[in-house]
Every structure is written in structure tokens, then in C-alpha cells.
Amino acid sequence: MSLAQVHHISAAAGDESAEGRFTAVGRGVTAALLAELEPLFAYVLPDGAPHRPTDAELRSLPQAFTYAVLSDGSRAVGRTAPARGESSAPVRFHTHAVHIPVGVPLPGDRLPVEAWRSPHWATVTPAGGASLSDPLGALPPGPAPVREGLDDFAVSRGPWLAAVLSDLRRASEEAAPAGGPVVLVERRSADVARWLGLAAVALPRESAERLTFTTYTRRPGSSALRVVGVAPEDAAAAREAGLRVHVCADRPPVEATGDVWARTAARVWRSRAPELFQEARGLPGDPFAAGPLAVVALCAGVGLGSEERAAAAAWAAERPYALDAKRTGQLVEALTSPGIDDRTGSEFDAVGRLFGALDGRCPAPVTAPLAAMLVTEAVRGGNGSLELPRRDAFVGPEGEAIAGVLGPEILTELESGAGGSRPVARTVQLLRVARLLGMNTRDLLPDVATRLATALLRETEAETEGPEGPEGYAGPGRPEEGAEAAAGPLRAAGTPGLTGSRGAPGPSGTPRTPGTPGPSGAVRAAGSAGTPAAPRSSGTAGSPAAPAFAPALLELLDEQFDVRTALLGALDRIAPEDPGAVARFLERVALPFTGTQALPHLRMCAEAPGAMTTLGRDRTALWHRILRAAGLSPFAEPLVLRTAAGLVWEDRAPTVEEARLLLEAATSDAHRAAGTWSRLADAALGAPADAEEAEALAHDLLRAFPQEIQGRERAALQLLALCRDLRTGAPEPGWADRVRTLRDRAAPLEPQVQERAFTALAERLLAPDRPGAELYAFVRSDDTDLIAAYDRAARTEPTRTRLRTQPAYAADCFTVWTAHPHVGPAWTTTAAALLEEVLRPAVRSMSAELVAEVEETVGRTGSSGRANAFRDWNRSRTLGRLGRRIVGRVRRG
């Protein structure tokens, strides 16, 4: 059918009073359409254009080639070009347009941009009106002239290609993107048309048809078209209007677009292979997915970047059936080319998925290069997330070749002493690749497993470490806390077995001091009895999340029985030194240790979290349950004592009652071998001052572990044992001085131990049957702390009651408290205060008969002068005068 044509003459340049007019209108173009078309033909001369241009200058002025969709759904394609006017108007602007009704395709099913070079665009209204041959129907057959030179243009615009194509793709979406048109800044309007030609080839047809445009305008902000071209002098105004501007006539852009499809399309154009766009559209998938275009580009030998290659591999992995054998081979060859040196982790992951999709579907020679590339990257690139090939992917010469290259590197790294700091994922990957290549690692396995076990705990601790410390297994709750708190997630500080005030022996048998790092590297301090750390929630419901390395580790253990045996054994050996860390690890990674290996310590660590949840605050029941989980008696394997104690009490000391439980659970030899004697000592030394069993426990520990308990701790325990003898037995003579000596040896002494010892000494010195030599040694010491404890004991209610009811005791205290007036200020001051504040109220409360008995006893046990001194003291109210009389009478006596 014949399309209606329209001719329009605009106003003369600079003549604001003149108006444009339609000089010819084809059949079917209504007045309403003309009113809509006229603003599209408005033309404003560039800045600096001459008023009376020469012919050459006239031809150099920009032409506006426009494609628009009108309100009724019809379309218009037209060209506006400057033309020679009359003498009064040297330049006129002539528009020649073609109206395309709704549903009518362009002649030859062309795209609108293909007509911009048509030779039939008129610069004057033809004599026959609008009935001449239209520019669209007269296009030559075959590839349209618009494609001529597009390859060279694409190469010249290489730096801008990806960004412009990305924006043109978005502009061609069914719903026009908000924000106004895409602005292309070129010095020549013809180059804007070439950009549209590039897009018309790269985009699907329906997208290209939605891309309305004009190659030249001075008012981009008010345009309703999707793409507009402007001259360089109008770029700043377009930016100020908030439009997306590409200045293709300036310096190349610095930032690359993130649109992988656009980057791939740019590479295709720069490789002068536009036919690949149509080829890619024949493959399944989203029309703007990078995968299909990247696949055909790689198969055609076009070099792509890492993300584009990854997109191709990922697409092919999802649709391995979409490619024939030839294309599959070409794709594999392109992906594994030895000249590529910019591969990324995401690309290797995609290639791994591709190998998995092709393995078994294609012949081994096709997939072998992929397998070799993946294994090489696993060893040399350190990519621990790769999906490795199956073991039979390397049978035959391919396997021997790659094993000969990578085998020595793998063995060297596995036996390296730096394995303790090597990430878990790396060791797991090396072991898997070694098995894949059929390498013998039997001799290396014990050391490798030990280092791997240490790394497992270290990385698990690092992942669970929070602002308050490690999360997860938290140890038992405080006895006073509710069941909900006690049954919460257990916490372990990861202490090395049994750190106490001395520290348990480490693997080498040397004591470990408090605050030193254990195997997991964290620093811990000694705890005190009866004050366990409160449970700490991990902050998430349910079990803690598995570490990132867990899937690969479990796959390794499932694949290689010898590695599983060696690793479980290594973890079991480490567990007594750091049971909390092992418990946290097992809570997050369910290791398969249900086989024939004994693994008592691992079984205990695995039992601990569930036991704590069930048993809550009952640490005695928890102790028994964890010991039972070991499956071995402490007599057969003493180290289970250390593991159980570390899980139940962590770095805190047990209570005295719990220490008794521990001591009775096994022989002293077993505790000595396990190092748990240190926890028992901590329990005795950390017990509250009123815990009576601490003294008996200290006595038993000194007898059971005479060689292990030394230094400060030995002196402190001896002091506790002496308290026991002071209260219940007959201590060796010289005990008053011995308390002071042991106190000094035990410095810094626990406050509760000092309080207990001083109180026991004071009570013994206040007893009626105390030896005079001990009392004399005590008084002569003039020890401020001891005398203060004596003062406190003398003021207790039992002592006051005895003074009131036992005249002999009151007489004895008077004799003691009035003796030795010059031994030192501490005793003199304290004795005078006791006479006035403790003894005087007691004597005044007695009957006259009891007072006389006190006086008689003082004279009988002392002298007549002391009896007179008592009578004077009892009558006197002035302590100073009393003191002087006592001193005088003692001297005369």
C-alpha cells in the first residue's frame, strides 16, 4: 500500500513572527495528527550558525531524523533539514515525513532507522504534492544502507559502546523508563543515527521498534521521545535537566557499566561480527541475558571478559542440550584457552557447573580440559568453592599429565609446617584433589590431620566470636539462676583443659599459668569456686549455623575413610586440652564418628550441649552423664576426667562438694595423670570462708598430691589444713608463728583463706586451754592483721557469753589483756579496747559472787598485785589511770 506523505516548511530562522505551514498532506492524515506532528518538526539552529550560510555551511548543518509514535498508535518517520530560502529568509527548514497507520509495517519489513540514508528524502515540496514515491518504499533490496560503515563506527566508539547500549536497551523496554530520554552527544547528527543503527542490530526487533528517537534537538528536556541527539554545546543543559547523557564526542568514560549483556554486545560490535546478534536470538533464554550472546561470541572466537565468560558457562550449564557437539567443543576450547589470565572465582564456579552438566553427556576428551582447568585452579588459585570433577575424569593420559604437574606442588604444601595457619578450606581442597589425582598421602596424613584439627577449632572460634566472647556452648549456669537460663546455649571459653590458679599440665607436661593461650589461641583467666559464668545466648534460635567450610569438610570425610579416621583421632587427642572449643565445633558440624573408633573425648564433647539443656543446673548429674558418654572408665583413660571437668566447669573451679565428687570419682594417680588435681585445689582455695569442708579437702589434697602441689598454692592449702587442726585437733607446737609464715609464703593469698586462717587462730588463742607459749608468740608478733582478727573474734557473741557466765574465763582474759603492755602499739591498743568495751560490760553484768570469784581467780593464777589491779580496774572508769596502775603493780610484783 502507498503510505501518506507530509511536507512542512518551518519559520525562517530568527523570524519569530513567521509560522511554519504544511505544504503538502497525503490522504488520511487528519488535522489532529498534523497538530501532533508539527512540534516534532520544530528546528532550532545550532549556536553560531551563520545567518546567510554558504552551500557548504548549509549542508553541514545538522539534520533531524525522527521516529515517533503518535497518540492513536500510528507512527511517523521524517527528516528535517535546512534548505535555501528566499532573500528575506536565507534559511528555511523543510520536513519530509511518512505516516504509517496502526498495524501497517514499513515496506520490506524495515526498521525506521534503516531509512535515514534513503536518497528520496526531499528538501523541497515536490510539484506533484505528496504523491511522489515515499522514501521508505524506495529503499534498495538487501541489507539496508544504514549498516554500511557501522563496524568502523562501533570500533571508533569502543569506550562508550557498552554504556550506551545498556541505556538504549533500558530505553527500549515496553514501559518507557522514567527520567526523560537518553541523550547522545555527537558533533554530527549522522553519528547519532549510527548509534541507533547499532542498537537496531543488537536489540530484538520488538525492542528496536519501541525506540523512538530524533537525531537532533536543542530542547532534550521537553522531548517525549526515548532517545535524542544533541550537539556538544547542549550537553551541559541536558545534564542540568537530570537526563542520562553520553558525551561521545569527548573523553572516554572511566567507569564501566555493570550490564553484562551490554558489555558482551560491545565486544561483538568491536569484533565486527554483528551477525552474532541474530544467531544468539536463536538460542533459548531471555533476550537480554548475557549467556546466549556470550556463547555464540566465544564460539566465534570473540574475546570476552571474565564476567561474560562466566555468563556463557552458567547459561550452557543450565541448558547443555541447547548446543550441538561442535558448539560445545568450541565453547570448551574458548573457556579453557591458555591465553586467558583474568579468570575470577565466579567464572571458575560457573565452569565447574558446566563441567558437572557435560560430564557423562559428552566424550571425555571434550570435558577433560574443563576438569584440568578446575583442578589447576583448585591447587594454584586457592578457590575452595569449586565443584571438583569426579575421580574417573582423569583416567588415562589426561590424569597422568595433570598429576605429574600438580602432584609435587600438592605434596609440598601438605607437608609444609605452615599448615597450622592454613585455612581449613584449603587443606580440604588439597586432600580432595590429591585423591582425585590418585596420589599417595598416607605418610603425610597424621601430621596433616593434626594441623587440620587445630585449624577447624581456630576458624570455628573466629566465626562464633562476638562482642562478649565465643557463642554457642556456654558451660553450666549459676546455681541461683532459673532453669530457663541454665538450659540455654552453653558457653565455653575454650580453656586449655584445666587452667586454675596453677594451670594444668599441657601436652608436654609443663604447667600452664593462668591467662596463657591454649590450643585455640584465646587467653583465659582462672576462675573461682562456685561462680561459673552465666550462660550466654548465641542470639539465634535453634542450633548455631554451620561454618562455611562444613559442607566441603563433610564431603571429604565421606569420600576418604583414612582422612576421617586420622582427623577424628586428632580431634580426640586435642579435646582434653580444649574441650569447650571442641564442643562448640561439634555443635555446629555434625562429624560422623559412629564407627569403630573409641573417641571417648569427642563423644563427651558431643554429649555436653544436649546434656546441659536437659539437666540444667545439676552439675553433678551433668558430670556423670558426660563421663558415661565417654564409654571408658577414668581408671582406664584418666584424661576423660580432664575433658569432663573442662566441659562441666570450664575455666572455673568447682564447689567443695563437687570437688569431693571429683576426688572420689578416681584414684589420685588418675587425677595426677589427667591434671584435674588443679581444679580440686582451686575448689579448696576458692571456697567461701564458711565452707567447713574446704579444710578437710585441703588436708586430703596435700596427702594425695604431695609432689604436684607446690609453691604458693601448697602454702595456702597447708594454711587451710592448719585451720582444721586448730579447730578439731592438736596442731604441732609453734602454730601461731606458722600461720604467719604460711600466710607470707602463700602471697598473694585468697582473702577467704586468710579470713578462715586468722579466725581459726584467733578462736584458738581465745580458748581457755590455749598454750601460753603460742599466745606469747602471737602477742609479741604485733601483727596488725592477726591482732585485728583476734579483736573481731573477742567481740563475737559466743566470747561475750562465755565472759559473762564463766568467771575463770573472764579472769584469764583479764590477765592476758593486761599483760605485755609494751610489746607494740597494735596489741596495746587492742587489749585496752577489749578491756573497756568487751570485758567491762561482761563483769558489770555479773553478780557480786561471780565478780568475787573472778577476783579470786585472778589472784590465784597471777599475784596479789594483779588481784588488786583487777579490783581497781573494776572500780575505775578511766582507762588511762587504770593502765598506769597496772603497769606500776606489775613492776613491783
GROMACS .gro file of C-alpha atoms in nm, residues 13 45 49-61 82-85 89-93:
model
   24
   13ALA     CA    1   1.548   3.144   1.117
   45LEU     CA    2   1.973   2.632   1.455
   49ALA     CA    3   2.525   2.921   1.275
   50PRO     CA    4   2.572   3.190   1.001
   51HIS     CA    5   2.272   3.400   0.904
   52ARG     CA    6   2.345   3.359   0.535
   53PRO     CA    7   2.532   3.027   0.511
   54THR     CA    8   2.718   2.916   0.204
   55ASP     CA    9   2.613   2.597   0.032
   56ALA     CA   10   2.883   2.404   0.219
   57GLU     CA   11   2.779   2.557   0.550
   58LEU     CA   12   2.416   2.479   0.475
   59ARG     CA   13   2.497   2.115   0.409
   60SER     CA   14   2.697   2.090   0.731
   61LEU     CA   15   2.406   2.194   0.950
   82PRO     CA   16   1.792   2.313   0.649
   83ALA     CA   17   1.717   2.441   0.298
   84ARG     CA   18   1.783   2.757   0.097
   85GLY     CA   19   1.509   3.016   0.139
   89ALA     CA   20   1.468   3.430   0.474
   90PRO     CA   21   1.801   3.279   0.370
   91VAL     CA   22   1.740   2.951   0.561
   92ARG     CA   23   1.421   2.753   0.585
   93PHE     CA   24   1.370   2.410   0.745
   0.00000   0.00000   0.00000
